[in-house]
Amino acid sequence: MPEASSPIGGTAAPAPRVFSGIQPTADSFHLGNYLGALRQWVSLQDSHEAFYCVVDLHAITVEHDPAVLRRRTKVAIAQLFAMGVDPERATVFAQSHVPEHAELAWVLGCLTGFGEAGRMTQFKDKSSKQGSAGTSVGLFTYPILQAADILLYTPEPGPDEQALRVPVGEDQRQHLELTRTLAGRFNHRFGTTFVEPEAYIPAGAAKITDLQEPTAKMSKSASSPQGIVDVLEEPGPMRKKIMRAVTDTGTEVVYDEEKKAGVTNLLRIYSALEGTAIGDLETRYAGAGYGQFKKDLAQLVLDTFTPIRERTLELLGDEAELDRLLARGAERASRVAVRTMETVRDRVGFVGRGH
C-alpha cells in the first residue's frame, strides 16, 4: 500500500487510510455515482491506503432476487476496475466475503440505543416508502452495519496513527456521526481501540441531479429512467437522454441554481467531465444556445463512458479472473479485519479460541 512522503532522512509516515462502499442494487452505476464518488476512488488510491467494498450485505435489507444480487455484485466490481481502480493499489472486495463486518455490527449494535438508531433520517425515508410490513430489522440497523464497515479498517491508535477518512455526501453525514459516536463510546467503555473516522469530500466530487427533475438528486430509487444516465448504457439511449434533458426558459447557457437549475446541472456535468471551469464553459457557449451545448455534452459523456463499458464487458467475459481478483481483495481486507476483531473480542471480554 502507498506511503506518504517524508522529509529527507526521516521515516515515511503511513498514508492515511480511506474506506468507502457502494451497493450493488442496479445493473449499472450511473453518472451521479461516477462524478459524485467513484471517479474520486481512482485518484484517492494514489495518496491513501484504500479499501473499497461492494456492500452486498446492505443490499439484502430490502426484498431481492439472489441470482440478480450475485450478478450485480460482479458487475459492480467489474465497473470499479474498468473505471481505473487498480487491484494492485487498492483493496477491492465484496462485503460478504469478510464475515467480521457482521460480527462487529453485532457488537456495535449492543452499544447503540434504540432511539438513537430510530433517529436516522434515511431509515425514516426508506421505511415510509416500504410500509411497516415491508420494513426489516436489517433496514433499521443498516447504519450500525455501516459503522462496522468503516471501523473494521481502523488504523492502529497511537501517537503516529493514520487518519481514517470516509468520503461522504450530505445524505451520509448523519451515519458517519453515528460511527464516530460509537467509536468514542467503545473506546471510553473498553479502552482505546478505534480511530474516529473523518468526513472527507475529495476534490472534484460533483453533486449531480436528475436530468428530468433537476432539483432532485440523481438516484436509482427515486429518478425516472429518463432522468438517469447509466455508465453501461448503450450509446444511442445515452445520447438521447442528454439531448432531452430538461433545461429552462431562454437559451443562455449560464450557471444559475435558482432560475436555471437544468442548465446548471448540465454545466456541472460538463465541467466535471472535461475539467473546464464553469465560467469558461459559459464563455464558450455564449450565444450558441442549448442545442449545440447539449450535442457537445452528449459526445463528451459517450467518450467518457464507452471505454468503461467496453472494459467492463471484457472483465465480465473472464469470470475466473474476476473471481481471482475478488478473492485476493477479500484476503487483503481480511488481514486487517481479523486483527481488528481479535482486539475487539479481547476488549469486550469474549473467551479466546486458544490458538
Short mmCIF file of C-alpha atoms in Angstrom, two decimals:
data_model
loop_
_atom_site.label_atom_id
_atom_site.label_comp_id
_atom_site.label_asym_id
_atom_site.label_seq_id
_atom_site.Cartn_x
_atom_site.Cartn_y
_atom_site.Cartn_z
CA MET A 1 0.00 0.00 0.00
CA PRO A 2 1.22 3.57 -0.65
CA GLU A 3 3.12 5.56 1.93
CA ALA A 4 3.18 9.31 2.29
CA SER A 5 6.43 11.09 1.52
CA SER A 6 8.62 12.32 4.37
CA PRO A 7 11.49 14.78 4.86
CA ILE A 8 14.92 13.64 3.64
CA GLY A 9 16.45 11.36 6.23
CA GLY A 10 13.12 10.83 8.02
CA THR A 11 10.87 7.78 8.24
CA ALA A 12 7.97 7.72 5.82
CA ALA A 13 4.70 8.42 7.58
CA PRO A 14 1.93 5.94 6.85
CA ALA A 15 -0.56 7.08 4.23
CA PRO A 16 -4.00 8.00 5.55
CA ARG A 17 -6.47 5.16 5.21
CA VAL A 18 -9.70 5.59 3.28
CA PHE A 19 -12.78 3.34 3.29
CA SER A 20 -15.80 3.60 1.03
CA GLY A 21 -18.55 1.27 -0.10
CA ILE A 22 -21.28 1.14 -2.72
CA GLN A 23 -24.37 -1.04 -3.09
CA PRO A 24 -24.87 -3.49 -5.97
CA THR A 25 -28.56 -2.64 -6.27
CA ALA A 26 -28.67 -1.86 -10.01
CA ASP A 27 -27.41 -3.27 -13.28
CA SER A 28 -25.11 -0.28 -13.73
CA PHE A 29 -23.68 2.62 -11.77
CA HIS A 30 -24.94 5.98 -13.01
CA LEU A 31 -23.47 9.36 -13.85
CA GLY A 32 -24.17 10.71 -10.37
CA ASN A 33 -22.31 7.79 -8.74
CA TYR A 34 -19.37 8.31 -11.08
CA LEU A 35 -18.93 12.07 -10.65
CA GLY A 36 -20.03 12.18 -7.02
CA ALA A 37 -17.83 9.36 -5.73
CA LEU A 38 -16.37 6.66 -7.95
CA ARG A 39 -14.05 8.81 -10.03
CA GLN A 40 -12.55 10.10 -6.78
CA TRP A 41 -11.92 6.50 -5.66
CA VAL A 42 -9.47 6.25 -8.54
CA SER A 43 -7.50 9.35 -7.52
CA LEU A 44 -7.57 8.51 -3.80
CA GLN A 45 -5.72 5.23 -4.34
CA ASP A 46 -2.60 7.26 -5.22
CA SER A 47 -2.46 9.10 -1.88
CA HIS A 48 -4.28 6.76 0.53
CA GLU A 49 -4.32 3.18 1.71
CA ALA A 50 -7.64 2.45 0.04
CA PHE A 51 -10.32 -0.10 0.96
CA TYR A 52 -13.28 -0.21 -1.44
CA CYS A 53 -16.20 -2.50 -0.75
CA VAL A 54 -19.28 -3.61 -2.69
CA VAL A 55 -21.74 -3.82 0.20
CA ASP A 56 -23.86 -6.83 -0.68
CA LEU A 57 -24.92 -7.33 2.97
CA HIS A 58 -26.62 -3.93 2.84
CA ALA A 59 -28.33 -4.93 -0.40
CA ILE A 60 -30.44 -7.61 1.33
CA THR A 61 -32.10 -5.16 3.74
CA VAL A 62 -34.87 -5.00 1.14
CA GLU A 63 -36.53 -7.78 -0.86
CA HIS A 64 -34.20 -9.06 -3.58
CA ASP A 65 -33.59 -11.84 -6.10
CA PRO A 66 -30.49 -13.91 -5.13
CA ALA A 67 -29.41 -14.53 -8.73
CA VAL A 68 -29.74 -10.85 -9.58
CA LEU A 69 -27.76 -9.81 -6.49
CA ARG A 70 -24.96 -12.23 -7.38
CA ARG A 71 -24.76 -10.89 -10.92
CA ARG A 72 -24.96 -7.25 -9.89
CA THR A 73 -22.18 -7.69 -7.35
CA LYS A 74 -19.82 -8.92 -10.07
CA VAL A 75 -20.96 -6.18 -12.45
CA ALA A 76 -20.22 -3.59 -9.75
CA ILE A 77 -16.74 -4.98 -9.12
CA ALA A 78 -16.00 -5.10 -12.86
CA GLN A 79 -17.09 -1.48 -13.28
CA LEU A 80 -14.76 -0.34 -10.48
CA PHE A 81 -11.80 -1.96 -12.21
CA ALA A 82 -12.91 -0.60 -15.59
CA MET A 83 -13.07 2.93 -14.18
CA GLY A 84 -9.45 2.70 -13.09
CA VAL A 85 -9.49 1.33 -9.55
CA ASP A 86 -6.30 -0.73 -9.51
CA PRO A 87 -6.35 -4.02 -7.57
CA GLU A 88 -2.59 -3.60 -7.04
CA ARG A 89 -3.02 -0.22 -5.30
CA ALA A 90 -6.43 -0.59 -3.66
CA THR A 91 -8.15 -3.39 -1.75
CA VAL A 92 -11.42 -4.13 -3.55
CA PHE A 93 -13.76 -6.79 -2.17
CA ALA A 94 -17.31 -7.96 -1.55
CA GLN A 95 -18.57 -7.22 1.95
CA SER A 96 -19.99 -10.72 2.47
CA HIS A 97 -16.53 -12.25 1.87
CA VAL A 98 -15.31 -10.74 5.16
CA PRO A 99 -17.60 -12.10 7.93
CA GLU A 100 -16.10 -9.75 10.53
CA HIS A 101 -18.37 -7.00 9.12
CA ALA A 102 -21.43 -8.74 10.54
CA GLU A 103 -19.68 -9.70 13.79
CA LEU A 104 -18.57 -6.14 14.56
CA ALA A 105 -22.04 -4.86 13.65
CA TRP A 106 -23.49 -7.06 16.42
CA VAL A 107 -21.03 -5.70 19.00
CA LEU A 108 -21.73 -2.10 17.97
CA GLY A 109 -25.46 -2.78 17.93
CA CYS A 110 -25.22 -3.68 21.60
CA LEU A 111 -23.79 -0.21 22.25
CA THR A 112 -26.47 1.63 20.25
CA GLY A 113 -29.63 3.00 21.82
CA PHE A 114 -32.92 2.09 20.18
CA GLY A 115 -33.94 5.74 19.96
CA GLU A 116 -30.51 6.62 18.58
CA ALA A 117 -30.96 4.19 15.69
CA GLY A 118 -34.54 5.30 15.14
CA ARG A 119 -33.47 8.90 14.55
CA MET A 120 -31.58 8.03 11.37
CA THR A 121 -33.30 10.02 8.63
CA GLN A 122 -32.53 7.52 5.85
CA PHE A 123 -34.34 4.79 7.80
CA LYS A 124 -37.35 7.08 8.17
CA ASP A 125 -37.34 7.85 4.44
CA LYS A 126 -36.89 4.26 3.26
CA SER A 127 -39.29 2.70 5.76
CA SER A 128 -42.01 5.22 4.89
CA LYS A 129 -41.80 4.08 1.25
CA GLN A 130 -41.97 0.38 2.14
CA GLY A 131 -44.55 0.47 4.90
CA SER A 132 -44.29 -1.33 8.23
CA ALA A 133 -44.96 -4.77 6.73
CA GLY A 134 -42.02 -4.46 4.32
CA THR A 135 -39.55 -2.82 6.71
CA SER A 136 -36.98 -5.24 8.10
CA VAL A 137 -34.90 -5.12 11.26
CA GLY A 138 -31.90 -5.16 8.90
CA LEU A 139 -33.02 -1.85 7.41
CA PHE A 140 -33.36 -0.41 10.91
CA THR A 141 -29.83 -1.49 11.86
CA TYR A 142 -28.33 -0.56 8.48
CA PRO A 143 -26.36 2.43 9.91
CA ILE A 144 -24.80 0.19 12.57
CA LEU A 145 -23.54 -2.23 9.92
CA GLN A 146 -22.26 0.81 8.04
CA ALA A 147 -20.37 1.88 11.18
CA ALA A 148 -18.88 -1.60 11.42
CA ASP A 149 -17.83 -1.47 7.76
CA ILE A 150 -15.79 1.65 8.48
CA LEU A 151 -14.40 0.86 11.92
CA LEU A 152 -13.27 -2.62 10.91
CA TYR A 153 -10.50 -0.90 8.95
CA THR A 154 -9.45 1.40 11.76
CA PRO A 155 -5.70 2.10 11.84
CA GLU A 156 -3.69 1.28 14.96
CA PRO A 157 -4.40 4.03 17.54
CA GLY A 158 -1.34 5.82 18.85
CA PRO A 159 0.87 8.89 18.50
CA ASP A 160 1.69 8.10 14.85
CA GLU A 161 -1.72 6.81 13.86
CA GLN A 162 -3.06 7.15 10.35
CA ALA A 163 -6.13 9.20 9.62
CA LEU A 164 -9.25 7.19 8.78
CA ARG A 165 -11.16 9.03 6.06
CA VAL A 166 -14.60 8.31 4.66
CA PRO A 167 -15.78 10.08 1.50
CA VAL A 168 -19.35 11.21 2.22
CA GLY A 169 -22.17 13.21 0.72
CA GLU A 170 -24.65 15.21 2.77
CA ASP A 171 -27.07 12.27 2.88
CA GLN A 172 -24.47 10.14 4.72
CA ARG A 173 -23.17 12.67 7.25
CA GLN A 174 -25.62 11.54 9.95
CA HIS A 175 -24.46 7.93 9.55
CA LEU A 176 -20.82 8.98 9.84
CA GLU A 177 -21.61 10.93 13.01
CA LEU A 178 -23.17 7.77 14.46
CA THR A 179 -19.98 5.89 13.53
CA ARG A 180 -17.86 8.49 15.35
CA THR A 181 -20.19 8.30 18.36
CA LEU A 182 -19.97 4.50 18.53
CA ALA A 183 -16.19 4.54 18.14
CA GLY A 184 -15.88 7.01 21.01
CA ARG A 185 -18.34 5.05 23.16
CA PHE A 186 -16.46 1.79 22.63
CA ASN A 187 -13.13 3.48 23.38
CA HIS A 188 -14.50 5.02 26.58
CA ARG A 189 -16.02 1.77 27.81
CA PHE A 190 -13.40 -0.78 26.77
CA GLY A 191 -10.18 1.14 26.10
CA THR A 192 -8.85 2.93 23.04
CA THR A 193 -9.45 0.66 20.07
CA PHE A 194 -10.84 2.71 17.18
CA VAL A 195 -9.59 5.82 15.41
CA GLU A 196 -12.62 8.07 14.94
CA PRO A 197 -13.19 8.49 11.18
CA GLU A 198 -13.15 11.85 9.43
CA ALA A 199 -15.67 13.01 6.84
CA TYR A 200 -13.78 13.62 3.63
CA ILE A 201 -15.01 15.29 0.46
CA PRO A 202 -12.42 14.69 -2.27
CA ALA A 203 -11.58 17.42 -4.76
CA GLY A 204 -13.61 17.08 -7.93
CA ALA A 205 -16.70 15.49 -6.33
CA ALA A 206 -19.79 16.87 -8.04
CA LYS A 207 -23.43 16.92 -6.98
CA ILE A 208 -25.39 15.68 -9.98
CA THR A 209 -29.18 15.93 -10.18
CA ASP A 210 -31.92 14.19 -12.16
CA LEU A 211 -31.95 15.14 -15.85
CA GLN A 212 -35.75 15.44 -15.78
CA GLU A 213 -36.13 16.80 -12.22
CA PRO A 214 -33.03 18.97 -11.80
CA THR A 215 -33.92 19.97 -8.25
CA ALA A 216 -33.73 16.30 -7.12
CA LYS A 217 -30.69 14.07 -6.69
CA MET A 218 -29.99 11.56 -9.47
CA SER A 219 -30.99 8.29 -7.82
CA LYS A 220 -31.87 4.76 -8.89
CA SER A 221 -34.59 4.57 -6.27
CA ALA A 222 -36.23 7.93 -6.98
CA SER A 223 -35.42 9.09 -10.52
CA SER A 224 -37.32 8.12 -13.66
CA PRO A 225 -35.38 6.10 -16.28
CA GLN A 226 -35.09 9.24 -18.42
CA GLY A 227 -33.57 11.16 -15.52
CA ILE A 228 -30.57 8.85 -15.13
CA VAL A 229 -27.58 8.19 -17.39
CA ASP A 230 -26.16 4.74 -16.71
CA VAL A 231 -22.43 4.11 -17.08
CA LEU A 232 -23.11 0.89 -19.03
CA GLU A 233 -25.88 2.34 -21.19
CA GLU A 234 -25.86 1.87 -24.97
CA PRO A 235 -24.64 4.99 -26.86
CA GLY A 236 -27.98 5.73 -28.56
CA PRO A 237 -30.16 5.95 -25.44
CA MET A 238 -27.35 7.75 -23.57
CA ARG A 239 -27.19 10.48 -26.21
CA LYS A 240 -30.98 10.85 -26.31
CA LYS A 241 -31.18 11.35 -22.54
CA ILE A 242 -28.68 14.20 -22.65
CA MET A 243 -30.39 15.83 -25.63
CA ARG A 244 -33.79 15.56 -23.92
CA ALA A 245 -32.60 16.77 -20.51
CA VAL A 246 -34.77 19.48 -19.00
CA THR A 247 -33.35 22.95 -19.50
CA ASP A 248 -35.07 26.23 -18.70
CA THR A 249 -36.72 29.24 -20.29
CA GLY A 250 -34.43 31.26 -22.51
CA THR A 251 -31.44 29.98 -24.46
CA GLU A 252 -28.48 31.31 -22.47
CA VAL A 253 -26.01 28.71 -21.20
CA VAL A 254 -25.36 30.27 -17.79
CA TYR A 255 -25.00 28.97 -14.23
CA ASP A 256 -27.94 29.96 -12.01
CA GLU A 257 -29.08 27.34 -9.47
CA GLU A 258 -32.32 29.16 -8.66
CA LYS A 259 -33.56 30.23 -12.09
CA LYS A 260 -31.82 27.75 -14.41
CA ALA A 261 -31.48 24.50 -12.42
CA GLY A 262 -31.49 22.29 -15.52
CA VAL A 263 -28.72 24.10 -17.39
CA THR A 264 -26.77 24.46 -14.15
CA ASN A 265 -26.82 20.68 -13.69
CA LEU A 266 -25.61 20.13 -17.26
CA LEU A 267 -22.85 22.69 -16.75
CA ARG A 268 -21.73 20.84 -13.62
CA ILE A 269 -21.58 17.57 -15.56
CA TYR A 270 -19.65 19.16 -18.43
CA SER A 271 -17.22 20.90 -16.08
CA ALA A 272 -16.56 17.75 -14.04
CA LEU A 273 -16.03 15.50 -17.07
CA GLU A 274 -13.84 17.87 -19.06
CA GLY A 275 -12.07 19.62 -16.18
CA THR A 276 -13.05 23.05 -17.51
CA ALA A 277 -14.24 25.82 -15.20
CA ILE A 278 -17.95 26.59 -15.48
CA GLY A 279 -17.16 30.23 -16.25
CA ASP A 280 -15.06 29.16 -19.24
CA LEU A 281 -17.93 26.98 -20.48
CA GLU A 282 -20.32 29.94 -20.22
CA THR A 283 -17.93 31.96 -22.37
CA ARG A 284 -17.50 29.11 -24.88
CA TYR A 285 -21.26 28.75 -25.40
CA ALA A 286 -22.24 32.42 -25.22
CA GLY A 287 -24.86 32.92 -27.94
CA ALA A 288 -24.68 29.27 -29.06
CA GLY A 289 -27.95 28.13 -27.48
CA TYR A 290 -28.89 24.87 -25.79
CA GLY A 291 -28.76 22.64 -28.87
CA GLN A 292 -25.02 22.85 -29.57
CA PHE A 293 -24.24 22.77 -25.86
CA LYS A 294 -26.20 19.53 -25.35
CA LYS A 295 -24.79 17.96 -28.50
CA ASP A 296 -21.22 18.55 -27.33
CA LEU A 297 -22.02 17.38 -23.80
CA ALA A 298 -23.62 14.17 -25.12
CA GLN A 299 -20.45 13.40 -27.09
CA LEU A 300 -18.31 14.07 -24.03
CA VAL A 301 -20.43 11.66 -21.94
CA LEU A 302 -20.15 9.00 -24.65
CA ASP A 303 -16.38 9.46 -24.94
CA THR A 304 -16.09 9.04 -21.16
CA PHE A 305 -18.30 6.00 -20.67
CA THR A 306 -17.81 3.97 -23.86
CA PRO A 307 -14.31 2.75 -22.85
CA ILE A 308 -15.58 1.93 -19.34
CA ARG A 309 -18.48 -0.04 -20.79
CA GLU A 310 -16.20 -1.98 -23.14
CA ARG A 311 -13.69 -2.78 -20.39
CA THR A 312 -16.48 -3.86 -18.01
CA LEU A 313 -17.86 -6.30 -20.59
CA GLU A 314 -14.34 -7.62 -21.18
CA LEU A 315 -13.84 -8.24 -17.46
CA LEU A 316 -17.23 -9.95 -17.14
CA GLY A 317 -16.24 -12.19 -20.03
CA ASP A 318 -13.41 -13.67 -17.92
CA GLU A 319 -15.27 -14.63 -14.77
CA ALA A 320 -12.42 -16.76 -13.45
CA GLU A 321 -10.09 -13.76 -13.42
CA LEU A 322 -12.75 -11.57 -11.81
CA ASP A 323 -13.24 -14.20 -9.10
CA ARG A 324 -9.47 -14.32 -8.56
CA LEU A 325 -9.31 -10.54 -8.08
CA LEU A 326 -12.27 -10.68 -5.70
CA ALA A 327 -10.64 -13.44 -3.65
CA ARG A 328 -7.38 -11.51 -3.47
CA GLY A 329 -9.20 -8.37 -2.33
CA ALA A 330 -11.06 -10.34 0.35
CA GLU A 331 -7.81 -11.86 1.59
CA ARG A 332 -6.17 -8.45 1.93
CA ALA A 333 -9.23 -6.95 3.63
CA SER A 334 -9.43 -9.94 5.98
CA ARG A 335 -5.89 -9.39 7.25
CA VAL A 336 -6.97 -6.04 8.67
CA ALA A 337 -10.49 -7.12 9.68
CA VAL A 338 -9.34 -10.21 11.58
CA ARG A 339 -6.78 -8.19 13.51
CA THR A 340 -9.37 -5.58 14.46
CA MET A 341 -11.86 -8.20 15.63
CA GLU A 342 -9.25 -10.01 17.72
CA THR A 343 -8.74 -6.77 19.63
CA VAL A 344 -12.48 -6.11 19.89
CA ARG A 345 -13.21 -9.61 21.21
CA ASP A 346 -10.50 -9.29 23.82
CA ARG A 347 -11.65 -5.83 24.93
CA VAL A 348 -15.30 -6.86 25.15
CA GLY A 349 -14.44 -9.89 27.24
CA PHE A 350 -15.06 -12.85 24.97
CA VAL A 351 -13.16 -16.02 25.76
CA GLY A 352 -10.23 -16.59 23.42
CA ARG A 353 -10.18 -19.50 20.98
CA GLY A 354 -6.93 -20.87 22.39
CA HIS A 355 -4.87 -20.60 19.20
#
